Amino acid sequence: MLDQQMNELVQTQRDFYNTGATRSLDFRMKSLRRLKTVMTEREQDLLDALLADLAKSPVESYSTEIGACLGEIDYFIKHLRTWIKNRPVKGSLAAPLARCHLQPEPLGVALISSPWNYPIYLAIMPLIGAIAAGNCAIVKPSHFAPQCSQVLARIVREAFEPGHVHVAEGDTDTSTALLKQHFDYIFFTGSTSVGRIVMKAAADHLTPVTLELGGKSPCIIDKSADLKLAARRTAWGKFINAGQTCIAPDYLLVHCDIKNVLMAQMAENIAAFYGPDPRQSRDYGRIVSPRHFIRLEGFLKDGRIITGGESDLDSLYIAPTIMDQVDCSSPVMQEEIFGPILPVIEYEDLEEVLQVINQRPRPLALYLFSDDPAIQDQVLNGTSSGGVSINDTLSHILPHQLPFGGVDDSGMGAYHGRSSFDTFSHMKSVLKASKWPDLAFKYPPYKISLDMLKRIMRYV
């Protein structure tokens, strides 16, 4: 029954797409503006839902979810008129006097599957690219954030025609039924393990995918770093959203000469951010579910607690926690943590650091605090990751002009800004040939010698 429902849903989207309505610039612009209007009107509903699902404060909810999406919409409205145009490219002597261009065209019907940790941002951001590129879309939000899922469905109903965009609420059974359908593109954000399932399902229909996954993102703090800045920005990047951020620093690699000073400063910053008891702070979130809580609580025994360590299952609270004396083979160093626990490993030589990072799957993000340009170059050239922030955390996700995406186990494909438009578009190659000259030697029977042909083709 569920499979049939999803099949009918996808067909409804495809029928709407086949009308050609989504292709005009005017339709796309109106869709973007309408989405912005409805999100603005439903701002309080969004804030309430994020508070209910993740205990996010209004400021954190607006800055990391609502405001970021509205800013992306504005950026698209400003630039879409240019992006939608054909892109001239240089031809070659193989087709004399021909005019060549790339013509962006929509892919068709896209599936956007979003997770629970940033349930608004990670659903709306790819949706902006999908509708701007002229597609229809089905959004499948996570059932672990049910209040946000309901508000998203309400916003989409108010902003779009039913065949244009639809929110398919439900649990894993709904996701499974959707993945059996034939989409023209799948955009998935979530864990690496589920990403493999998505890719296998997409392969049945030869459907292209973008996979935004995760991994263990390292944060290196060199002795040349501004330690006060490093402590403040690392603590912020790690413990925002209670550590449930795919690009959060997952483990800290700290030069042994500065470790003790840095740990003291990080503890000071945690107290400055959330008070002496973060449990009482309205700016510190909660773990999304008991299942995730139990997994995280198990990590607390994998090292010596420097600060934090308190937990409470009833309120899904785990304190901002830093721990050292961690073995690289322990569970906390084998799995993506995705919570407010930060293991610390000290080092003496940077080559040790590069070895620790490079023996693991390539991470979604890498962070380096160092004022030494030589060390910055050594890390940039000696590692591979989806993105890098130097002397900050998380910030490389902010500029519209920087594509965001992973590599290897941390994902494939990228989005944000023009990259989102390109991700949901097919760049159709178009050549308009000239009637003259019509070179006789290319037609059989061939009268040109092979030697002459070789000489000519050197210039083609």
Short mmCIF file of C-alpha atoms in Angstrom, two decimals:
data_model
loop_
_atom_site.label_atom_id
_atom_site.label_comp_id
_atom_site.label_asym_id
_atom_site.label_seq_id
_atom_site.Cartn_x
_atom_site.Cartn_y
_atom_site.Cartn_z
CA MET A 1 0.00 0.00 0.00
CA LEU A 2 2.78 2.44 0.95
CA ASP A 3 4.73 1.60 -2.20
CA GLN A 4 1.66 2.39 -4.30
CA GLN A 5 1.10 5.69 -2.48
CA MET A 6 4.66 6.78 -3.11
CA ASN A 7 4.42 5.70 -6.75
CA GLU A 8 1.31 7.84 -7.20
CA LEU A 9 3.00 10.74 -5.44
CA VAL A 10 6.01 10.64 -7.74
CA GLN A 11 3.75 10.37 -10.77
CA THR A 12 1.86 13.47 -9.62
CA GLN A 13 5.16 15.36 -9.48
CA ARG A 14 6.19 14.06 -12.89
CA ASP A 15 2.88 15.05 -14.45
CA PHE A 16 3.31 18.57 -13.10
CA TYR A 17 6.90 18.74 -14.33
CA ASN A 18 5.82 17.60 -17.80
CA THR A 19 3.50 20.59 -18.11
CA GLY A 20 6.65 22.72 -18.47
CA ALA A 21 5.42 25.21 -15.86
CA THR A 22 8.58 25.00 -13.75
CA ARG A 23 10.91 25.99 -16.58
CA SER A 24 10.19 29.71 -16.85
CA LEU A 25 12.28 32.21 -14.93
CA ASP A 26 9.12 33.94 -13.71
CA PHE A 27 7.77 30.73 -12.17
CA ARG A 28 11.06 29.99 -10.43
CA MET A 29 11.36 33.52 -9.05
CA LYS A 30 7.78 33.48 -7.79
CA SER A 31 8.40 30.10 -6.12
CA LEU A 32 11.49 31.39 -4.31
CA ARG A 33 9.74 34.56 -3.17
CA ARG A 34 6.71 32.63 -2.00
CA LEU A 35 8.93 30.25 0.01
CA LYS A 36 10.61 33.21 1.68
CA THR A 37 7.27 34.84 2.46
CA VAL A 38 5.78 31.72 4.04
CA MET A 39 8.93 30.94 6.04
CA THR A 40 8.90 34.48 7.38
CA GLU A 41 5.22 34.23 8.27
CA ARG A 42 5.82 30.88 9.98
CA GLU A 43 8.96 32.00 11.82
CA GLN A 44 7.49 31.49 15.27
CA ASP A 45 6.18 28.04 14.32
CA LEU A 46 9.69 27.12 13.17
CA LEU A 47 11.26 28.45 16.37
CA ASP A 48 8.75 26.53 18.49
CA ALA A 49 9.34 23.32 16.55
CA LEU A 50 13.12 23.54 16.87
CA LEU A 51 12.76 24.18 20.59
CA ALA A 52 10.47 21.15 20.95
CA ASP A 53 12.62 18.74 18.93
CA LEU A 54 16.14 19.83 19.88
CA ALA A 55 15.79 22.43 22.66
CA LYS A 56 17.38 25.01 20.36
CA SER A 57 17.33 28.59 21.55
CA PRO A 58 15.62 31.19 19.34
CA VAL A 59 18.93 32.87 18.48
CA GLU A 60 20.64 29.61 17.53
CA SER A 61 17.57 28.46 15.62
CA TYR A 62 17.38 31.64 13.59
CA SER A 63 21.11 31.98 12.89
CA THR A 64 21.79 28.37 11.94
CA GLU A 65 18.49 27.46 10.30
CA ILE A 66 15.88 30.08 9.41
CA GLY A 67 18.08 33.10 8.72
CA ALA A 68 20.61 31.04 6.77
CA CYS A 69 17.85 29.74 4.47
CA LEU A 70 16.35 33.19 3.93
CA GLY A 71 19.80 34.52 3.05
CA GLU A 72 20.27 31.74 0.50
CA ILE A 73 16.91 32.56 -1.09
CA ASP A 74 17.92 36.21 -1.40
CA TYR A 75 21.19 35.18 -3.02
CA PHE A 76 19.36 33.02 -5.56
CA ILE A 77 16.85 35.74 -6.39
CA LYS A 78 19.76 38.12 -7.02
CA HIS A 79 21.68 35.78 -9.31
CA LEU A 80 19.21 33.35 -10.89
CA ARG A 81 18.54 35.56 -13.91
CA THR A 82 22.24 35.19 -14.81
CA TRP A 83 22.62 31.51 -13.93
CA ILE A 84 19.67 30.43 -16.05
CA LYS A 85 21.21 31.85 -19.25
CA ASN A 86 23.11 29.76 -21.77
CA ARG A 87 26.85 29.73 -21.11
CA PRO A 88 28.90 30.31 -24.27
CA VAL A 89 31.98 28.13 -24.68
CA LYS A 90 34.78 28.23 -27.20
CA GLY A 91 34.44 25.91 -30.20
CA SER A 92 37.22 24.27 -32.17
CA LEU A 93 38.49 23.89 -35.73
CA ALA A 94 36.76 20.50 -35.83
CA ALA A 95 33.53 22.43 -36.46
CA PRO A 96 34.62 25.65 -38.21
CA LEU A 97 32.54 28.74 -37.37
CA ALA A 98 30.17 26.73 -35.14
CA ARG A 99 28.72 28.41 -32.06
CA CYS A 100 28.77 26.39 -28.85
CA HIS A 101 27.08 26.84 -25.50
CA LEU A 102 25.97 25.01 -22.37
CA GLN A 103 22.25 25.18 -21.73
CA PRO A 104 21.17 24.60 -18.11
CA GLU A 105 18.03 22.53 -17.97
CA PRO A 106 16.17 20.97 -15.03
CA LEU A 107 16.61 17.30 -14.27
CA GLY A 108 12.96 16.54 -13.49
CA VAL A 109 11.69 15.18 -10.17
CA ALA A 110 14.11 15.24 -7.24
CA LEU A 111 14.02 13.47 -3.88
CA ILE A 112 15.51 15.46 -1.00
CA SER A 113 16.05 13.38 2.12
CA SER A 114 17.04 15.45 5.16
CA PRO A 115 18.21 14.54 8.70
CA TRP A 116 17.09 15.62 12.16
CA ASN A 117 20.05 17.64 13.43
CA TYR A 118 19.37 20.78 11.37
CA PRO A 119 15.91 19.78 10.22
CA ILE A 120 14.95 23.08 8.59
CA TYR A 121 18.28 24.13 7.09
CA LEU A 122 19.12 20.73 5.61
CA ALA A 123 15.69 20.38 3.99
CA ILE A 124 15.26 23.91 2.68
CA MET A 125 18.81 24.60 1.43
CA PRO A 126 18.83 21.85 -1.24
CA LEU A 127 15.16 22.57 -2.01
CA ILE A 128 16.11 26.15 -2.95
CA GLY A 129 18.55 24.79 -5.53
CA ALA A 130 16.05 22.25 -6.84
CA ILE A 131 13.22 24.70 -7.50
CA ALA A 132 15.57 27.43 -8.78
CA ALA A 133 16.88 24.94 -11.34
CA GLY A 134 13.30 24.27 -12.49
CA ASN A 135 12.62 20.88 -10.88
CA CYS A 136 9.77 19.38 -8.94
CA ALA A 137 10.72 17.91 -5.56
CA ILE A 138 9.63 15.57 -2.81
CA VAL A 139 11.14 16.35 0.59
CA LYS A 140 11.46 13.51 3.12
CA PRO A 141 12.29 14.99 6.55
CA SER A 142 13.48 12.91 9.48
CA HIS A 143 10.86 11.44 11.80
CA PHE A 144 13.27 12.05 14.71
CA ALA A 145 12.31 15.75 14.50
CA PRO A 146 8.51 15.37 14.26
CA GLN A 147 7.52 18.95 15.11
CA CYS A 148 9.87 20.36 12.49
CA SER A 149 8.59 17.82 9.98
CA GLN A 150 5.02 19.00 10.54
CA VAL A 151 5.92 22.67 10.16
CA LEU A 152 7.90 21.94 6.99
CA ALA A 153 4.89 20.16 5.52
CA ARG A 154 2.67 23.13 6.39
CA ILE A 155 5.09 25.62 4.83
CA VAL A 156 5.37 23.61 1.63
CA ARG A 157 1.60 23.27 1.33
CA GLU A 158 1.21 27.03 1.66
CA ALA A 159 4.13 27.95 -0.62
CA PHE A 160 3.82 25.53 -3.55
CA GLU A 161 1.31 23.81 -5.77
CA PRO A 162 0.84 20.14 -4.73
CA GLY A 163 2.53 18.73 -7.83
CA HIS A 164 5.48 21.10 -7.58
CA VAL A 165 6.82 20.36 -4.09
CA HIS A 166 5.52 17.88 -1.53
CA VAL A 167 6.69 16.87 1.95
CA ALA A 168 6.41 13.12 2.56
CA GLU A 169 6.28 12.62 6.32
CA GLY A 170 6.85 9.22 7.87
CA ASP A 171 9.39 6.83 9.30
CA THR A 172 11.91 4.47 7.73
CA ASP A 173 9.16 2.60 5.87
CA THR A 174 8.29 5.80 4.01
CA SER A 175 11.94 6.35 3.10
CA THR A 176 12.24 2.78 1.88
CA ALA A 177 9.11 3.10 -0.27
CA LEU A 178 10.37 6.37 -1.76
CA LEU A 179 13.75 4.87 -2.63
CA LYS A 180 12.00 2.22 -4.73
CA GLN A 181 10.65 4.93 -7.02
CA HIS A 182 12.34 6.33 -10.10
CA PHE A 183 13.59 9.84 -9.41
CA ASP A 184 15.68 11.99 -11.71
CA TYR A 185 17.93 13.06 -8.83
CA ILE A 186 18.40 12.12 -5.17
CA PHE A 187 19.91 14.50 -2.65
CA PHE A 188 20.59 12.78 0.67
CA THR A 189 22.00 14.22 3.88
CA GLY A 190 22.71 11.81 6.71
CA SER A 191 25.03 9.08 7.90
CA THR A 192 27.56 7.23 5.78
CA SER A 193 25.87 3.89 6.47
CA VAL A 194 22.48 5.10 5.22
CA GLY A 195 24.20 6.89 2.34
CA ARG A 196 25.35 3.50 1.06
CA ILE A 197 21.74 2.25 1.16
CA VAL A 198 20.58 5.32 -0.78
CA MET A 199 23.26 4.89 -3.41
CA LYS A 200 22.42 1.22 -3.91
CA ALA A 201 18.74 2.06 -4.36
CA ALA A 202 19.57 4.86 -6.79
CA ALA A 203 21.69 2.46 -8.84
CA ASP A 204 18.60 0.40 -9.70
CA HIS A 205 17.31 3.34 -11.74
CA LEU A 206 20.72 4.82 -12.64
CA THR A 207 19.67 7.90 -10.69
CA PRO A 208 22.46 10.41 -9.97
CA VAL A 209 22.97 11.33 -6.32
CA THR A 210 24.48 13.90 -4.04
CA LEU A 211 25.45 12.40 -0.68
CA GLU A 212 26.17 14.81 2.17
CA LEU A 213 27.48 12.50 4.87
CA GLY A 214 29.82 13.03 7.82
CA GLY A 215 32.81 11.44 9.46
CA LYS A 216 35.37 12.32 12.08
CA SER A 217 36.42 15.90 11.37
CA PRO A 218 39.78 16.67 13.02
CA CYS A 219 40.75 19.97 14.60
CA ILE A 220 44.48 20.71 14.83
CA ILE A 221 45.74 23.34 17.26
CA ASP A 222 49.37 24.20 16.69
CA LYS A 223 51.57 25.98 19.19
CA SER A 224 51.74 28.99 16.85
CA ALA A 225 47.97 29.53 17.22
CA ASP A 226 46.24 32.34 19.06
CA LEU A 227 45.14 30.12 21.95
CA LYS A 228 42.38 32.36 23.28
CA LEU A 229 40.82 32.52 19.83
CA ALA A 230 41.33 28.80 19.22
CA ALA A 231 39.73 27.85 22.54
CA ARG A 232 36.71 30.08 22.01
CA ARG A 233 36.06 29.13 18.39
CA THR A 234 36.64 25.41 18.94
CA ALA A 235 34.32 25.29 21.94
CA TRP A 236 31.66 27.15 19.95
CA GLY A 237 31.98 24.92 16.88
CA LYS A 238 31.91 21.73 18.94
CA PHE A 239 29.07 22.43 21.34
CA ILE A 240 26.62 24.37 19.21
CA ASN A 241 23.45 22.26 18.79
CA ALA A 242 24.82 20.05 21.60
CA GLY A 243 27.52 18.79 19.24
CA GLN A 244 24.98 17.36 16.79
CA THR A 245 26.57 18.97 13.74
CA CYS A 246 27.98 17.00 10.81
CA ILE A 247 30.97 19.37 10.50
CA ALA A 248 31.62 19.79 14.23
CA PRO A 249 35.21 19.18 15.36
CA ASP A 250 35.09 15.47 16.19
CA TYR A 251 38.47 15.19 17.89
CA LEU A 252 41.23 17.59 18.88
CA LEU A 253 44.90 17.23 17.96
CA VAL A 254 46.83 19.59 20.25
CA HIS A 255 50.55 20.30 20.44
CA CYS A 256 51.85 19.00 23.76
CA ASP A 257 53.44 22.35 24.69
CA ILE A 258 50.09 24.14 24.81
CA LYS A 259 47.67 21.41 25.82
CA ASN A 260 47.20 22.33 29.48
CA VAL A 261 46.75 26.04 28.77
CA LEU A 262 44.30 25.30 25.96
CA MET A 263 42.23 22.89 28.07
CA ALA A 264 41.89 25.48 30.83
CA GLN A 265 40.82 28.13 28.34
CA MET A 266 38.28 25.83 26.70
CA ALA A 267 36.75 25.07 30.10
CA GLU A 268 36.54 28.81 30.76
CA ASN A 269 34.78 29.36 27.44
CA ILE A 270 32.27 26.58 28.09
CA ALA A 271 31.42 28.24 31.40
CA ALA A 272 31.22 31.65 29.71
CA PHE A 273 28.88 30.26 27.02
CA TYR A 274 26.57 28.13 29.15
CA GLY A 275 27.18 29.08 32.78
CA PRO A 276 28.47 26.91 35.64
CA ASP A 277 25.66 24.41 34.98
CA PRO A 278 24.90 24.13 31.23
CA ARG A 279 21.79 22.14 32.14
CA GLN A 280 20.22 25.45 33.15
CA SER A 281 21.25 27.35 30.02
CA ARG A 282 18.55 28.14 27.47
CA ASP A 283 21.32 28.31 24.85
CA TYR A 284 22.44 24.69 25.25
CA GLY A 285 20.47 22.02 23.42
CA ARG A 286 19.54 18.42 24.15
CA ILE A 287 20.21 15.06 22.52
CA VAL A 288 17.53 14.22 19.99
CA SER A 289 16.43 10.81 21.33
CA PRO A 290 17.10 8.20 24.03
CA ARG A 291 18.77 5.92 21.48
CA HIS A 292 21.29 8.59 20.55
CA PHE A 293 21.76 9.50 24.21
CA ILE A 294 22.65 5.94 25.22
CA ARG A 295 25.17 5.66 22.38
CA LEU A 296 26.84 8.92 23.42
CA GLU A 297 26.85 8.11 27.12
CA GLY A 298 28.83 4.98 26.31
CA PHE A 299 31.68 7.12 24.96
CA LEU A 300 32.19 8.81 28.33
CA LYS A 301 34.13 5.82 29.65
CA ASP A 302 36.67 5.92 26.81
CA GLY A 303 38.98 8.48 28.43
CA ARG A 304 39.68 10.77 31.38
CA ILE A 305 37.11 13.54 31.78
CA ILE A 306 38.76 16.96 31.88
CA THR A 307 35.55 18.96 32.03
CA GLY A 308 31.88 18.02 31.89
CA GLY A 309 30.81 14.38 31.87
CA GLU A 310 27.42 14.83 33.57
CA SER A 311 24.40 13.23 31.91
CA ASP A 312 20.70 12.70 32.52
CA LEU A 313 18.58 10.36 30.41
CA ASP A 314 15.25 11.81 31.51
CA SER A 315 16.08 15.24 30.09
CA LEU A 316 18.38 13.88 27.33
CA TYR A 317 21.16 16.07 28.74
CA ILE A 318 24.86 15.45 28.26
CA ALA A 319 27.16 18.21 29.46
CA PRO A 320 29.77 19.76 27.17
CA THR A 321 32.58 17.28 27.76
CA ILE A 322 36.29 17.26 27.00
CA MET A 323 38.32 14.10 27.62
CA ASP A 324 41.94 13.05 27.19
CA GLN A 325 44.00 9.86 27.59
CA VAL A 326 41.96 8.49 24.72
CA ASP A 327 43.16 5.43 22.82
CA CYS A 328 42.84 5.76 19.05
CA SER A 329 41.30 2.26 18.93
CA SER A 330 38.53 3.11 21.44
CA PRO A 331 34.91 3.46 20.24
CA VAL A 332 34.93 7.24 20.69
CA MET A 333 37.74 7.43 18.13
CA GLN A 334 36.23 4.90 15.73
CA GLU A 335 32.72 6.31 15.26
CA GLU A 336 31.53 9.79 14.37
CA ILE A 337 30.57 11.17 17.78
CA PHE A 338 27.76 13.53 16.75
CA GLY A 339 27.34 14.84 20.27
CA PRO A 340 28.93 17.11 22.92
CA ILE A 341 32.00 14.96 23.63
CA LEU A 342 35.45 16.09 22.47
CA PRO A 343 38.41 13.67 22.72
CA VAL A 344 41.87 15.25 22.86
CA ILE A 345 45.07 13.73 21.47
CA GLU A 346 48.38 15.50 22.00
CA TYR A 347 51.26 15.50 19.52
CA GLU A 348 54.85 16.66 19.26
CA ASP A 349 55.44 16.64 15.50
CA LEU A 350 53.02 17.62 12.75
CA GLU A 351 53.87 14.49 10.78
CA GLU A 352 52.23 12.50 13.58
CA VAL A 353 49.06 14.51 13.05
CA LEU A 354 49.00 13.95 9.31
CA GLN A 355 49.47 10.24 9.86
CA VAL A 356 46.55 10.06 12.32
CA ILE A 357 44.28 11.92 9.89
CA ASN A 358 45.35 10.12 6.71
CA GLN A 359 44.94 6.62 8.10
CA ARG A 360 41.22 7.34 8.51
CA PRO A 361 38.50 7.90 5.90
CA ARG A 362 38.64 11.41 4.49
CA PRO A 363 36.56 13.74 6.70
CA LEU A 364 33.82 16.17 5.77
CA ALA A 365 35.71 19.05 7.40
CA LEU A 366 39.18 19.79 8.75
CA TYR A 367 40.14 22.62 11.09
CA LEU A 368 43.54 24.12 11.73
CA PHE A 369 44.52 26.83 14.17
CA SER A 370 47.96 28.12 13.27
CA ASP A 371 49.55 31.47 12.43
CA ASP A 372 52.42 29.79 10.60
CA PRO A 373 51.87 29.88 6.78
CA ALA A 374 54.25 26.95 6.30
CA ILE A 375 52.19 24.77 8.65
CA GLN A 376 48.98 25.89 6.97
CA ASP A 377 50.39 24.83 3.59
CA GLN A 378 51.69 21.55 4.99
CA VAL A 379 48.27 20.60 6.35
CA LEU A 380 46.36 21.77 3.26
CA ASN A 381 48.67 19.88 0.91
CA GLY A 382 49.14 16.85 3.15
CA THR A 383 45.49 16.00 3.84
CA SER A 384 42.23 15.54 1.96
CA SER A 385 38.82 16.63 3.27
CA GLY A 386 35.52 18.01 2.05
CA GLY A 387 36.35 21.52 3.28
CA VAL A 388 38.77 23.40 5.53
CA SER A 389 38.54 26.33 7.91
CA ILE A 390 41.80 27.86 9.11
CA ASN A 391 41.67 29.68 12.45
CA ASP A 392 37.93 29.04 12.76
CA THR A 393 35.39 26.23 12.88
CA LEU A 394 32.24 25.70 10.79
CA SER A 395 32.68 28.99 8.91
CA HIS A 396 33.56 27.50 5.53
CA ILE A 397 29.89 26.53 5.23
CA LEU A 398 28.80 30.19 5.23
CA PRO A 399 29.99 31.86 1.97
CA HIS A 400 27.52 31.34 -0.88
CA GLN A 401 30.45 31.15 -3.30
CA LEU A 402 32.09 28.17 -1.56
CA PRO A 403 30.64 24.78 -2.60
CA PHE A 404 29.96 22.56 0.40
CA GLY A 405 30.36 18.81 0.16
CA GLY A 406 32.34 15.76 1.15
CA VAL A 407 34.83 13.39 -0.39
CA ASP A 408 35.16 9.61 -0.17
CA ASP A 409 33.22 8.32 2.90
CA SER A 410 32.14 11.86 3.79
CA GLY A 411 30.09 12.24 0.63
CA MET A 412 29.99 13.17 -3.02
CA GLY A 413 28.78 16.25 -4.83
CA ALA A 414 28.43 19.78 -3.46
CA TYR A 415 25.89 22.56 -3.06
CA HIS A 416 25.26 26.13 -1.79
CA GLY A 417 24.88 29.12 -4.07
CA ARG A 418 25.54 28.49 -7.74
CA SER A 419 26.76 24.98 -6.92
CA SER A 420 23.22 24.11 -5.81
CA PHE A 421 21.80 25.38 -9.10
CA ASP A 422 24.38 23.37 -11.04
CA THR A 423 23.78 20.25 -8.92
CA PHE A 424 20.09 20.19 -9.84
CA SER A 425 20.70 21.09 -13.50
CA HIS A 426 21.88 19.20 -16.55
CA MET A 427 24.36 21.27 -18.56
CA LYS A 428 23.26 20.35 -22.05
CA SER A 429 25.99 20.78 -24.68
CA VAL A 430 24.70 22.59 -27.77
CA LEU A 431 26.54 23.19 -31.06
CA LYS A 432 25.02 25.31 -33.83
CA ALA A 433 26.95 24.41 -36.97
CA SER A 434 27.73 26.77 -39.80
CA LYS A 435 26.59 25.79 -43.31
CA TRP A 436 29.98 26.88 -44.60
CA PRO A 437 32.60 25.55 -44.98
CA ASP A 438 31.42 22.02 -45.62
CA LEU A 439 34.74 20.21 -45.75
CA ALA A 440 34.74 17.56 -48.44
CA PHE A 441 37.54 15.47 -46.94
CA LYS A 442 35.39 14.35 -43.96
CA TYR A 443 33.02 12.40 -46.21
CA PRO A 444 33.70 8.99 -47.80
CA PRO A 445 35.16 7.90 -50.01
CA TYR A 446 38.12 9.35 -48.14
CA LYS A 447 40.63 11.02 -50.44
CA ILE A 448 42.83 12.60 -47.76
CA SER A 449 45.99 10.74 -46.80
CA LEU A 450 46.48 9.54 -43.25
CA ASP A 451 49.62 11.67 -42.88
CA MET A 452 47.75 14.80 -43.95
CA LEU A 453 44.88 13.97 -41.58
CA LYS A 454 47.33 13.63 -38.68
CA ARG A 455 48.86 17.03 -39.49
CA ILE A 456 45.43 18.68 -39.65
CA MET A 457 44.22 17.14 -36.40
CA ARG A 458 47.13 18.62 -34.46
CA TYR A 459 45.28 21.93 -34.69
CA VAL A 460 41.76 20.66 -33.95
#
